[in-house]
PDB file of C-alpha atoms and ligand atoms in Angstrom:
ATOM      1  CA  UNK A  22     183.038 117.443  42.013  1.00  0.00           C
ATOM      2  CA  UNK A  23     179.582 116.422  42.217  1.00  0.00           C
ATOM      3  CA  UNK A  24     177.389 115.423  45.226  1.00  0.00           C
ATOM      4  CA  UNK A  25     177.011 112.060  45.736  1.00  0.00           C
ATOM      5  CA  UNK A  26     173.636 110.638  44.738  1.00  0.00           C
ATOM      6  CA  UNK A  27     171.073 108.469  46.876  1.00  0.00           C
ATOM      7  CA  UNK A  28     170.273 108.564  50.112  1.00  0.00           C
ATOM      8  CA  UNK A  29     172.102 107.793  53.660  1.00  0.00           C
ATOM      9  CA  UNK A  30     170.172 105.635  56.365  1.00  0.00           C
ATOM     10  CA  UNK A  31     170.318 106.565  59.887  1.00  0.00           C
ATOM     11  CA  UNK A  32     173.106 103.969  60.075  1.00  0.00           C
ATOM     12  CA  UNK A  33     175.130 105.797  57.580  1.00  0.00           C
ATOM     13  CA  UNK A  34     174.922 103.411  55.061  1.00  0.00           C
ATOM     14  CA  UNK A  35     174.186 104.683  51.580  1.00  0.00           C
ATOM     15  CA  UNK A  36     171.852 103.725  49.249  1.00  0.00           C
ATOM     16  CA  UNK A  37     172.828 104.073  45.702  1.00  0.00           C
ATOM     17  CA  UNK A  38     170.541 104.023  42.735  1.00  0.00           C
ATOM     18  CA  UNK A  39     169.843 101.759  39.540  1.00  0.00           C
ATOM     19  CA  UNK A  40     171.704 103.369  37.132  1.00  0.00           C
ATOM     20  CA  UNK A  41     175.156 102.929  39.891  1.00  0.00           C
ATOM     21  CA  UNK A  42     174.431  99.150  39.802  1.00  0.00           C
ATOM     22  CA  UNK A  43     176.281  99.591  35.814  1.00  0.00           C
ATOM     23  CA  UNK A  44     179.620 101.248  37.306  1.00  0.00           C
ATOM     24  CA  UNK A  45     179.915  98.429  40.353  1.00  0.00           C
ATOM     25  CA  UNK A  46     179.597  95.756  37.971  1.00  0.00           C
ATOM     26  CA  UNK A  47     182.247  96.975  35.304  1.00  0.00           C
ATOM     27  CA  UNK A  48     184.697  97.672  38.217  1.00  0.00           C
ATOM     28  CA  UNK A  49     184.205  93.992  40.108  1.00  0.00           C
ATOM     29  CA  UNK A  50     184.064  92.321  36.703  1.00  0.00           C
ATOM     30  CA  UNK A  51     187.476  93.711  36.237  1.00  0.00           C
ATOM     31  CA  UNK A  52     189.278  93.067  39.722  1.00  0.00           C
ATOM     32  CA  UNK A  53     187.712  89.223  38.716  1.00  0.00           C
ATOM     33  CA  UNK A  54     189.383  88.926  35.605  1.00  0.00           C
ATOM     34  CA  UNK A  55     192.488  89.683  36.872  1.00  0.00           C
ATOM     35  CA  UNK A  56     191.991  87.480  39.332  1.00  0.00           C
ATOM     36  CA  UNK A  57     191.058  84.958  36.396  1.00  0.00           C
ATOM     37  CA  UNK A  58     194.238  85.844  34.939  1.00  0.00           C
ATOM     38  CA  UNK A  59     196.205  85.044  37.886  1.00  0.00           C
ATOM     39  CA  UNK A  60     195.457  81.333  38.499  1.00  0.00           C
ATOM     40  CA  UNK A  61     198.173  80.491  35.281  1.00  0.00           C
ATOM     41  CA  UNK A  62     200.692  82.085  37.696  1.00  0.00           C
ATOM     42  CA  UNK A  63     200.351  80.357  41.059  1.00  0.00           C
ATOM     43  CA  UNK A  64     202.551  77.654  41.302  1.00  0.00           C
ATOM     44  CA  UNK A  65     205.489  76.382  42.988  1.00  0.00           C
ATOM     45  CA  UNK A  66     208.722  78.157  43.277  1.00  0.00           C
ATOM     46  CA  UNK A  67     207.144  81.373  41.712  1.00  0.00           C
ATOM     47  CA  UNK A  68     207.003  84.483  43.976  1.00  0.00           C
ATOM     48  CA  UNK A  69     203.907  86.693  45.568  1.00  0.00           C
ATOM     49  CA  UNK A  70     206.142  89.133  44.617  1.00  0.00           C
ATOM     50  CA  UNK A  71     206.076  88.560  40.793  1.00  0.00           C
ATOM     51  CA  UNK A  72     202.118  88.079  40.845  1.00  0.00           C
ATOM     52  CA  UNK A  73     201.553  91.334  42.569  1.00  0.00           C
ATOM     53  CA  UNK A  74     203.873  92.670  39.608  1.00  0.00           C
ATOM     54  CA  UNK A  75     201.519  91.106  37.227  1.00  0.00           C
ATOM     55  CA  UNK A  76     198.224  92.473  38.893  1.00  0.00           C
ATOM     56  CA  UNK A  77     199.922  96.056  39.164  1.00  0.00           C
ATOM     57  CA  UNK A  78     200.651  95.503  35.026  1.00  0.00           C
ATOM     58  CA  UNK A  79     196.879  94.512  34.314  1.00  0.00           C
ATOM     59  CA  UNK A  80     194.938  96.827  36.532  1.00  0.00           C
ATOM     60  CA  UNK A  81     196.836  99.394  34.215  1.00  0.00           C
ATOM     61  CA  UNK A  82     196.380  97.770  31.287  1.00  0.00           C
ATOM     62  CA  UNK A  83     192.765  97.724  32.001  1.00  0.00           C
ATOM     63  CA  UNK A  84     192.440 101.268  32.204  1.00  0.00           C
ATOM     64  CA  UNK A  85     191.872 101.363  36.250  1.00  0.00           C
ATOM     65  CA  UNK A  86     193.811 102.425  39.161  1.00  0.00           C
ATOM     66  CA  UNK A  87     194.535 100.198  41.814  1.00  0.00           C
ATOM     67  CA  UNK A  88     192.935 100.820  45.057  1.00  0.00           C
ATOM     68  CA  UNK A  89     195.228  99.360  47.993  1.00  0.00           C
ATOM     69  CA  UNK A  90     198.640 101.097  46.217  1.00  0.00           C
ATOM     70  CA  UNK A  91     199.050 104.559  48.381  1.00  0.00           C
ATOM     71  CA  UNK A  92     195.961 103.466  50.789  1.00  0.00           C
ATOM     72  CA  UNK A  93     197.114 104.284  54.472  1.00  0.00           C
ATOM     73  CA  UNK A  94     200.835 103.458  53.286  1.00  0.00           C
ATOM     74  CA  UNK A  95     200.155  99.931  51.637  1.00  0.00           C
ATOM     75  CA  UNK A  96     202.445  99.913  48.690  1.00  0.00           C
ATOM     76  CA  UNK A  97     201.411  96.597  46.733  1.00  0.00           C
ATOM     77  CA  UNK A  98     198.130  96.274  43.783  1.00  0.00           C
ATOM     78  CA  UNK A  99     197.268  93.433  45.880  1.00  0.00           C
ATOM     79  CA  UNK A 100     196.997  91.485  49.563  1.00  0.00           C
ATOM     80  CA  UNK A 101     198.461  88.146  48.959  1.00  0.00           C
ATOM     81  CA  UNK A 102     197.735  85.741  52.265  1.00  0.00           C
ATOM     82  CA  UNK A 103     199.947  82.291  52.593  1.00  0.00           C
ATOM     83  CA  UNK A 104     199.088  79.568  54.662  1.00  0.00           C
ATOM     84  CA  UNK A 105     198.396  80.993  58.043  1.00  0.00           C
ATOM     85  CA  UNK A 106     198.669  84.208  56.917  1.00  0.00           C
ATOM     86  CA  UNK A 107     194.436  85.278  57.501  1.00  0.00           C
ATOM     87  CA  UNK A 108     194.900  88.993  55.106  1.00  0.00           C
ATOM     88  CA  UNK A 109     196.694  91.714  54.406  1.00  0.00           C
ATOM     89  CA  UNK A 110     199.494  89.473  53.354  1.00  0.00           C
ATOM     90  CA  UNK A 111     202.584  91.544  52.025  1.00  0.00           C
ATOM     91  CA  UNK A 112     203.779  90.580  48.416  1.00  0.00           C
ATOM     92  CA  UNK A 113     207.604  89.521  48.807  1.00  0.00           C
ATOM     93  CA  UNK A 114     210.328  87.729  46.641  1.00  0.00           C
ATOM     94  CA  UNK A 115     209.656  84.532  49.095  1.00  0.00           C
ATOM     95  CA  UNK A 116     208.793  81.446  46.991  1.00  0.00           C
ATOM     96  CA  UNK A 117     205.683  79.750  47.227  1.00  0.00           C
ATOM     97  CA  UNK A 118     205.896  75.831  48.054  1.00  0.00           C
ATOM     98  CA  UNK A 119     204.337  72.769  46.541  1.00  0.00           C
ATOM     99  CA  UNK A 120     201.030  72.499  48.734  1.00  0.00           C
ATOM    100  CA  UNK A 121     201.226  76.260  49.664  1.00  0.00           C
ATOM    101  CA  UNK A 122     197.422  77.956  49.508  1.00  0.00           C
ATOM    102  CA  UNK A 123     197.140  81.268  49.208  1.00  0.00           C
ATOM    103  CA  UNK A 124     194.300  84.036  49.022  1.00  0.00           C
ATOM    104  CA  UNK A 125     194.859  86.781  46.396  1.00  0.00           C
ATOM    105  CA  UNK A 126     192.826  90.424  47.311  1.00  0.00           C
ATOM    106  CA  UNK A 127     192.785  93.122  44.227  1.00  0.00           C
ATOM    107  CA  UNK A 128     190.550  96.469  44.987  1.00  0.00           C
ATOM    108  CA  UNK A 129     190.282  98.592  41.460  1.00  0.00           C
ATOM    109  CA  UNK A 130     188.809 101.698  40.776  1.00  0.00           C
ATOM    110  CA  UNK A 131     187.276 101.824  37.513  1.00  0.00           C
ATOM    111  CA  UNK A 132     185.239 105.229  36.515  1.00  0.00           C
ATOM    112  CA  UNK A 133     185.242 105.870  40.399  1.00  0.00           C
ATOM    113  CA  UNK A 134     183.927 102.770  41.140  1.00  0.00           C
ATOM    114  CA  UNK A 135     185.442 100.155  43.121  1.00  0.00           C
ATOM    115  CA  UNK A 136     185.469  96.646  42.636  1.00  0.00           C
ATOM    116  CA  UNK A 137     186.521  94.088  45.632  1.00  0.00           C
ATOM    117  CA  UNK A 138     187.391  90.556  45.638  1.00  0.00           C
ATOM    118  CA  UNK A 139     189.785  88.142  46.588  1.00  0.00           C
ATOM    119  CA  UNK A 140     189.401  84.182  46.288  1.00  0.00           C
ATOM    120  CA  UNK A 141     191.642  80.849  47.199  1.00  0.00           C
ATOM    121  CA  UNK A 142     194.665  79.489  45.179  1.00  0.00           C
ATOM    122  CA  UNK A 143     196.596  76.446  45.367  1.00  0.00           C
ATOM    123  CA  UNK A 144     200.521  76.446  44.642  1.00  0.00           C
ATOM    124  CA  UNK A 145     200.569  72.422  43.099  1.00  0.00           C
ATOM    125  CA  UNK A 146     199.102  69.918  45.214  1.00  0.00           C
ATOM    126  CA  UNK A 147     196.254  70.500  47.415  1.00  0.00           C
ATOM    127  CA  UNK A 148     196.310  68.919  50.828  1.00  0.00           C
ATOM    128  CA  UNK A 149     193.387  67.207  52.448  1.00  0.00           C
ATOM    129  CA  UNK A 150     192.736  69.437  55.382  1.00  0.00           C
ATOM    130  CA  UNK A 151     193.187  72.504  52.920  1.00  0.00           C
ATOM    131  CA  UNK A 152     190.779  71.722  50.915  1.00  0.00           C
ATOM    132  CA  UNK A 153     188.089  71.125  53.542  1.00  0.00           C
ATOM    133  CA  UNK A 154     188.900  74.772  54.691  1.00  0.00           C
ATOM    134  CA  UNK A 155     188.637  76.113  51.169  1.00  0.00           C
ATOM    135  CA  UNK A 156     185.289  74.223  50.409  1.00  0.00           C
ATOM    136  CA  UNK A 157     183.892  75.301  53.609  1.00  0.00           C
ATOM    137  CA  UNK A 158     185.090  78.922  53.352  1.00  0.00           C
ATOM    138  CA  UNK A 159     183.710  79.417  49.866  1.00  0.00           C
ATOM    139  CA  UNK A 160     180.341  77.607  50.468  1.00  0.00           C
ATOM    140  CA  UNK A 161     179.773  80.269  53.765  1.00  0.00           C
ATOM    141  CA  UNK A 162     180.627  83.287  51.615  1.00  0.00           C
ATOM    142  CA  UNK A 163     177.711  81.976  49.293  1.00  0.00           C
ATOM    143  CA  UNK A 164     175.419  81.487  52.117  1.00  0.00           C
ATOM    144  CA  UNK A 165     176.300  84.789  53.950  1.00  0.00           C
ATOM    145  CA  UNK A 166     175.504  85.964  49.966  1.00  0.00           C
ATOM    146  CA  UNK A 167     171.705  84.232  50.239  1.00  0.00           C
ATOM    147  CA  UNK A 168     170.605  85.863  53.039  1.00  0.00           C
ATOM    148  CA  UNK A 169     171.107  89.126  50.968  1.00  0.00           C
ATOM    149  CA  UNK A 170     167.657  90.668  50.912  1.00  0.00           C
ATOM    150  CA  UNK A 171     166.232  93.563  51.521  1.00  0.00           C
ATOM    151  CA  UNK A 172     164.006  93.268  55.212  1.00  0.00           C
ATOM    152  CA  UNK A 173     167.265  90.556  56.431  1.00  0.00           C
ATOM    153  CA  UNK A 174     169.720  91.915  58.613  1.00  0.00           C
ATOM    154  CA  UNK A 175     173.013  92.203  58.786  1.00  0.00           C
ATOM    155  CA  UNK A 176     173.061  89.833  61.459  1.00  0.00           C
ATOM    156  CA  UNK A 177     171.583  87.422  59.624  1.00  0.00           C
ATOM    157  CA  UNK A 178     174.478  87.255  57.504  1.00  0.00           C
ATOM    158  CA  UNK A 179     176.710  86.502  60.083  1.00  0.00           C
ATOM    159  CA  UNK A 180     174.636  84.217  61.307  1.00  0.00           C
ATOM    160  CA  UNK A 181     174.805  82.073  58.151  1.00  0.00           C
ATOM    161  CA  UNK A 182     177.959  82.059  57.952  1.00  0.00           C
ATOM    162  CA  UNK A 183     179.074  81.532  61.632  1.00  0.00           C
ATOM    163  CA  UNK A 184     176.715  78.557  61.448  1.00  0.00           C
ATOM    164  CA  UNK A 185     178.126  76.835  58.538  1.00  0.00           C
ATOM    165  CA  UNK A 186     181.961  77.357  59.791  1.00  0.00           C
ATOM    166  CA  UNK A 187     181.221  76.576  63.385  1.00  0.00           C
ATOM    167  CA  UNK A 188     179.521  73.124  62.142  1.00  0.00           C
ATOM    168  CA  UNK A 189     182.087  72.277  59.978  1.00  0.00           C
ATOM    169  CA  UNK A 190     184.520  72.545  63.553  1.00  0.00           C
ATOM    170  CA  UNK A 191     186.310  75.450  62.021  1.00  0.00           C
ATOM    171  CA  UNK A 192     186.119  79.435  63.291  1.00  0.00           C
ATOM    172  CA  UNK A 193     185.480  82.677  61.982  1.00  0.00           C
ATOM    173  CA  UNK A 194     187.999  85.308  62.457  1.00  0.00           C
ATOM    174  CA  UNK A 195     186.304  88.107  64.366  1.00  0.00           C
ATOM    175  CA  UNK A 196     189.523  90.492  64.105  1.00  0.00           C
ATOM    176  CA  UNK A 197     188.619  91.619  60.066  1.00  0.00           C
ATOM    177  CA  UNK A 198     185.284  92.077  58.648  1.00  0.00           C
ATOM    178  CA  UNK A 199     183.581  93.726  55.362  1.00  0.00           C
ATOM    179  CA  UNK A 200     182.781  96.409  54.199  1.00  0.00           C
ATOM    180  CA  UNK A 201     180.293  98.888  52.396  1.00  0.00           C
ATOM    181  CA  UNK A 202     181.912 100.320  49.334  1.00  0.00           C
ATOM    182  CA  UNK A 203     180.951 102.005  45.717  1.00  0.00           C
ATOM    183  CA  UNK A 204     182.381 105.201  45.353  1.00  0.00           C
ATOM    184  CA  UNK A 205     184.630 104.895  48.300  1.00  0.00           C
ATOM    185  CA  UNK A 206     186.763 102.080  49.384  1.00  0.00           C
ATOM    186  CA  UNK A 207     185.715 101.224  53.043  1.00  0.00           C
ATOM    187  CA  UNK A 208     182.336 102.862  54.421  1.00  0.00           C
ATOM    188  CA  UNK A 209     179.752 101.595  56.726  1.00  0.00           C
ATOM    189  CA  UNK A 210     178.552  99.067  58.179  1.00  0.00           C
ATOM    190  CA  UNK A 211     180.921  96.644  59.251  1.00  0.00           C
ATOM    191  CA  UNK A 212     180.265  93.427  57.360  1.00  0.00           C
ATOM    192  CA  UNK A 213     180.658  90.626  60.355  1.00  0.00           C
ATOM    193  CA  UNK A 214     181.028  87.250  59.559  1.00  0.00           C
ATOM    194  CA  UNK A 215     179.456  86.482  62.517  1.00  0.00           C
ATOM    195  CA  UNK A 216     176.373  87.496  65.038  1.00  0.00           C
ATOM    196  CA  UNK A 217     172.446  86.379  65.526  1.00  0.00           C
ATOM    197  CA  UNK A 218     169.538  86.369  63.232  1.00  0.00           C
ATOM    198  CA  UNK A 219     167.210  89.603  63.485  1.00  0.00           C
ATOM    199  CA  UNK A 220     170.279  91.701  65.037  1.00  0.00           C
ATOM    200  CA  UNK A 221     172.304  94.483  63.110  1.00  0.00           C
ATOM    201  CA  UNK A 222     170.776  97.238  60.508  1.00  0.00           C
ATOM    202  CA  UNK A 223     168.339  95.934  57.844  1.00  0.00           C
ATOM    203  CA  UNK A 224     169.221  95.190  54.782  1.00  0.00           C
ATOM    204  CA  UNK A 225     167.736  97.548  51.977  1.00  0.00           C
ATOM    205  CA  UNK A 226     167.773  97.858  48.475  1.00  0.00           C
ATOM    206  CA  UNK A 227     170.772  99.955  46.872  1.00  0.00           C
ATOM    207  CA  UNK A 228     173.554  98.913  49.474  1.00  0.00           C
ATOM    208  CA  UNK A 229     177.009  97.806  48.290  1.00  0.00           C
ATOM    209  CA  UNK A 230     179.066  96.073  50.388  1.00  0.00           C
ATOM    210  CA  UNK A 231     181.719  93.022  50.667  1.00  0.00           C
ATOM    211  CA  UNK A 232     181.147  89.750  52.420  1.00  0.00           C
ATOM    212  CA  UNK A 233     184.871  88.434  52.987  1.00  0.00           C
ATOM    213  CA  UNK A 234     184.513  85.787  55.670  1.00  0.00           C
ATOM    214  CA  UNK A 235     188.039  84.914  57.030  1.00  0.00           C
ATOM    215  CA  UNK A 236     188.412  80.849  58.579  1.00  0.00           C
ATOM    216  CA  UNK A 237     190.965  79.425  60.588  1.00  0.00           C
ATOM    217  CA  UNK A 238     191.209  75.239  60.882  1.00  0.00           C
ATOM    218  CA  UNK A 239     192.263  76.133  64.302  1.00  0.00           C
ATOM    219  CA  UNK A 240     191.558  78.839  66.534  1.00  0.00           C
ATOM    220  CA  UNK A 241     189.727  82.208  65.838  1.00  0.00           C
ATOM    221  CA  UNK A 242     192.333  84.997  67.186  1.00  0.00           C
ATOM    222  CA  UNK A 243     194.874  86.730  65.292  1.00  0.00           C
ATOM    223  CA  UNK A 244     197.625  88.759  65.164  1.00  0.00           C
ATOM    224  CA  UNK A 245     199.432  91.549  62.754  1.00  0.00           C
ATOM    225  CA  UNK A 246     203.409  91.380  62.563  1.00  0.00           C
ATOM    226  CA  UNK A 247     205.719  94.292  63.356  1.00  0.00           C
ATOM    227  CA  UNK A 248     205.373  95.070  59.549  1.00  0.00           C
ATOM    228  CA  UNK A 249     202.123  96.039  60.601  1.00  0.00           C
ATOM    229  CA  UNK A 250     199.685  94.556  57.784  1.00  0.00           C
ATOM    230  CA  UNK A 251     200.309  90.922  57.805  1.00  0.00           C
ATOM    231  CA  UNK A 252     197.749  89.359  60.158  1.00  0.00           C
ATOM    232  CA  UNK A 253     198.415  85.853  61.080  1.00  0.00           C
ATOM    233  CA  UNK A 254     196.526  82.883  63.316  1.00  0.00           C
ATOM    234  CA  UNK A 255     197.952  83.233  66.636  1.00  0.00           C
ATOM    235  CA  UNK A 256     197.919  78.798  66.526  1.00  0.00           C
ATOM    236  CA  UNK A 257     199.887  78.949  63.311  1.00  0.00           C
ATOM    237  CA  UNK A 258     196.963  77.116  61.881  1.00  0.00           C
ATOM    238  CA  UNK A 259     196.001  77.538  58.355  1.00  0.00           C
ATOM    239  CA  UNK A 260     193.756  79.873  57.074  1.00  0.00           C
ATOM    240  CA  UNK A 261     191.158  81.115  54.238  1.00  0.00           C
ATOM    241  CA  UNK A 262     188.768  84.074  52.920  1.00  0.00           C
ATOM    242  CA  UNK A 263     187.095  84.573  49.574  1.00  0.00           C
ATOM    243  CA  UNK A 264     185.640  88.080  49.054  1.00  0.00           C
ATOM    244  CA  UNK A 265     183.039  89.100  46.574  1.00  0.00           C
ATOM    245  CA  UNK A 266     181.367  92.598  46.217  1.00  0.00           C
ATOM    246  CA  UNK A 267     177.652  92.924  46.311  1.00  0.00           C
ATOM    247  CA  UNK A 268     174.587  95.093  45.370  1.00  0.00           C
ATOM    248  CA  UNK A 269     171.360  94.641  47.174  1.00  0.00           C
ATOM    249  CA  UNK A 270     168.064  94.190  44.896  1.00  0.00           C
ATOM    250  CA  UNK A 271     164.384  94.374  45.360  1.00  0.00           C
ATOM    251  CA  UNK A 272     164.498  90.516  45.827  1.00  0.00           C
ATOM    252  CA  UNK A 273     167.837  89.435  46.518  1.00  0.00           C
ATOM    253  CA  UNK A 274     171.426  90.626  45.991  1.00  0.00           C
ATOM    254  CA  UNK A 275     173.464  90.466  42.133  1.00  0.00           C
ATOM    255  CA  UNK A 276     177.243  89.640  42.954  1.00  0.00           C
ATOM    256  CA  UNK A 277     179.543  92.431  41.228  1.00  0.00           C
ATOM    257  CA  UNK A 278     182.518  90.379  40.987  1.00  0.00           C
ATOM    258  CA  UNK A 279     181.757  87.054  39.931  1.00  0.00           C
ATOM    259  CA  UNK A 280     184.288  85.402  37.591  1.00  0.00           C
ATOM    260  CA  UNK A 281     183.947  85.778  33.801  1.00  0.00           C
ATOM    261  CA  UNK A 282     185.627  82.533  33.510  1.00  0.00           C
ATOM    262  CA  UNK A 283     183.992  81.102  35.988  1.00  0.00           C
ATOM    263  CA  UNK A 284     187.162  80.336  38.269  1.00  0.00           C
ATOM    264  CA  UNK A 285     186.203  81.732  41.566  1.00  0.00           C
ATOM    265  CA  UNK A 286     186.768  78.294  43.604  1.00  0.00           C
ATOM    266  CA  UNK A 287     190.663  76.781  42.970  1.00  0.00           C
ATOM    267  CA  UNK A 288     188.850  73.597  41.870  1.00  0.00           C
ATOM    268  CA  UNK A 289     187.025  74.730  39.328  1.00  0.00           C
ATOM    269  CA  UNK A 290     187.866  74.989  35.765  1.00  0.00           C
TER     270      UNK A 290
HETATM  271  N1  MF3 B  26     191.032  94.524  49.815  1.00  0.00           N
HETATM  272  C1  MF3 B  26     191.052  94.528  51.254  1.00  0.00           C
HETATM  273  C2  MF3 B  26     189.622  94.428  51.710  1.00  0.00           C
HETATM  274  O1  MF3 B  26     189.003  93.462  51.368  1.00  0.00           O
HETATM  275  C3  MF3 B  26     191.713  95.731  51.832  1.00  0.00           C
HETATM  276  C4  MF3 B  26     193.155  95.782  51.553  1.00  0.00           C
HETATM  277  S1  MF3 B  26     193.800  97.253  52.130  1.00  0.00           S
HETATM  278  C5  MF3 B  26     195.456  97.075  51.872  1.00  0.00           C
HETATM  279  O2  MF3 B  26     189.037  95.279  52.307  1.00  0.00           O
HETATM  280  F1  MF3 B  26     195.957  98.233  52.068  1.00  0.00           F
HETATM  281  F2  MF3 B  26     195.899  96.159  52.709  1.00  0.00           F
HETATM  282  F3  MF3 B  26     195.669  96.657  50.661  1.00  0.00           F
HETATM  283 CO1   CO B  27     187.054  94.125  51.168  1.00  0.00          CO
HETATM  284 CO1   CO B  28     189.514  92.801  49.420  1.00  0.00          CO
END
């Protein structure tokens, strides 16, 4: 084994260099193709179970292992949330229902690198009230993702997205949070999805880590079933996250898993 390149700040976050900014891209490019891939599959009276079997297939296909299979005793390739289920959602031979929405989580490792994401899908129709939470969701992950810049803080990114959720009457799970990652899984900091402006470590470039921003329609607190991973709204009221992986620049961030066909939102394309 080699030693890890880059640097560590006194916050313990790494910084990684250029050349790793190739490796993060190939792996999130992947986990969002297979997420791509997926959409063709989510619809009513299918199971989570059967789409799991599908992402298990491609992630192998693809030449990568997948990251949550053997992690801490999870035995699925993916987390696969329903309704008020907020993450960590358990595949099972359940069928999903017309209206159901669902968020679908893949972690590969490609060449040691791993690539994070997980995004919104509707089973048929999509409800009013739904929809508002998935538009609101997705548009705070992209603003949590513009305040990605070295000299911001984490803080700030919180901030941006607590703001946008908290106007829109909605709240941001405090319970789950992101995560730095590259050649590891989970590392520091803890990505909140919530907090003040100026607070938190700064931002600098060569950092990797997700922004996954979980909302409820209701209220913000959770809880995880006796199973132990499924983490549910403690009001029963619906809930959404979309994840995306991300490398900070000299002037900004560059997203490591956005969608080749260009199918991150369940509206689009
Ligand atoms: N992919 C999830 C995340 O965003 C972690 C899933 S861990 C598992 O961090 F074991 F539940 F799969
Ligand atoms: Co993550
Ligand atoms: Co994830």
């Amino acid at each position: 084994m080699h030693e890890p390149r880059g640097r560590m700040t006194k916050d313990g976050i790494r910084i990684y260099e250029d050349a790793d900014f190739a490796g993060m891209h190939a792996a999130g490019r992947m986990a969002a193709q297979i997420l791509d891939e997926v959409a063709q599959l989510v619809t009513p009276g299918t199971t989570t179970a059967a789409i799991d079997d599908f992402i298990r297939g491609r992630v192998q296909e693809l030449g990568a292992v997948s990251a949550t299979i053997g992690y801490r005793g999870y035995r699925h390739a993916s987390c696969i949330s329903v309704n008020h289920v907020v993450c960590h959602g358990i595949p099972s031979p359940k069928l999903l229902n017309d209206g159901d929405i669902l968020n679908i989580d893949v972690t590969v490792i490609l060449d040691g690198w791993f690539g994070d994401t997980s995004r919104m899908y509707v089973a048929g129709t999509l409800g009013r009230k739904a929809e508002r939470l998935i538009e609101v969701t997705h548009e705070a992950l992209m603003l949590g993702i513009a305040a990605v810049k070295p000299g911001n803080t984490f803080g700030d990114i919180g901030a941006a997205i607590q703001a946008h959720v908290e106007t829109n009457r909605m709240s941001v799970v405090r319970d789950f949070c992101g995560h730095g990652l590259g050649r590891v899984f989970h590392a520091p900091p803890n990505v909140l999805h919530y907090g003040r402006p100026g607070t938190g470590p700064v931002l600098e470039e060569g950092m990797f880590f997700t922004i996954e921003p979980m909302v409820n329609l209701g209220r913000p607190e959770t809880k995880v079933l006796a199973d132990d991973w499924t983490a549910v709204t403690r009001d029963r009221s619906l809930s959404a996250q979309f994840e995306h992986s991300v490398g900070v620049t000299a002037t900004g961030c560059e997203i490591f898993t956005l969608s080749p066909a260009d199918r991150f939102h369940p509206t689009w394309g």
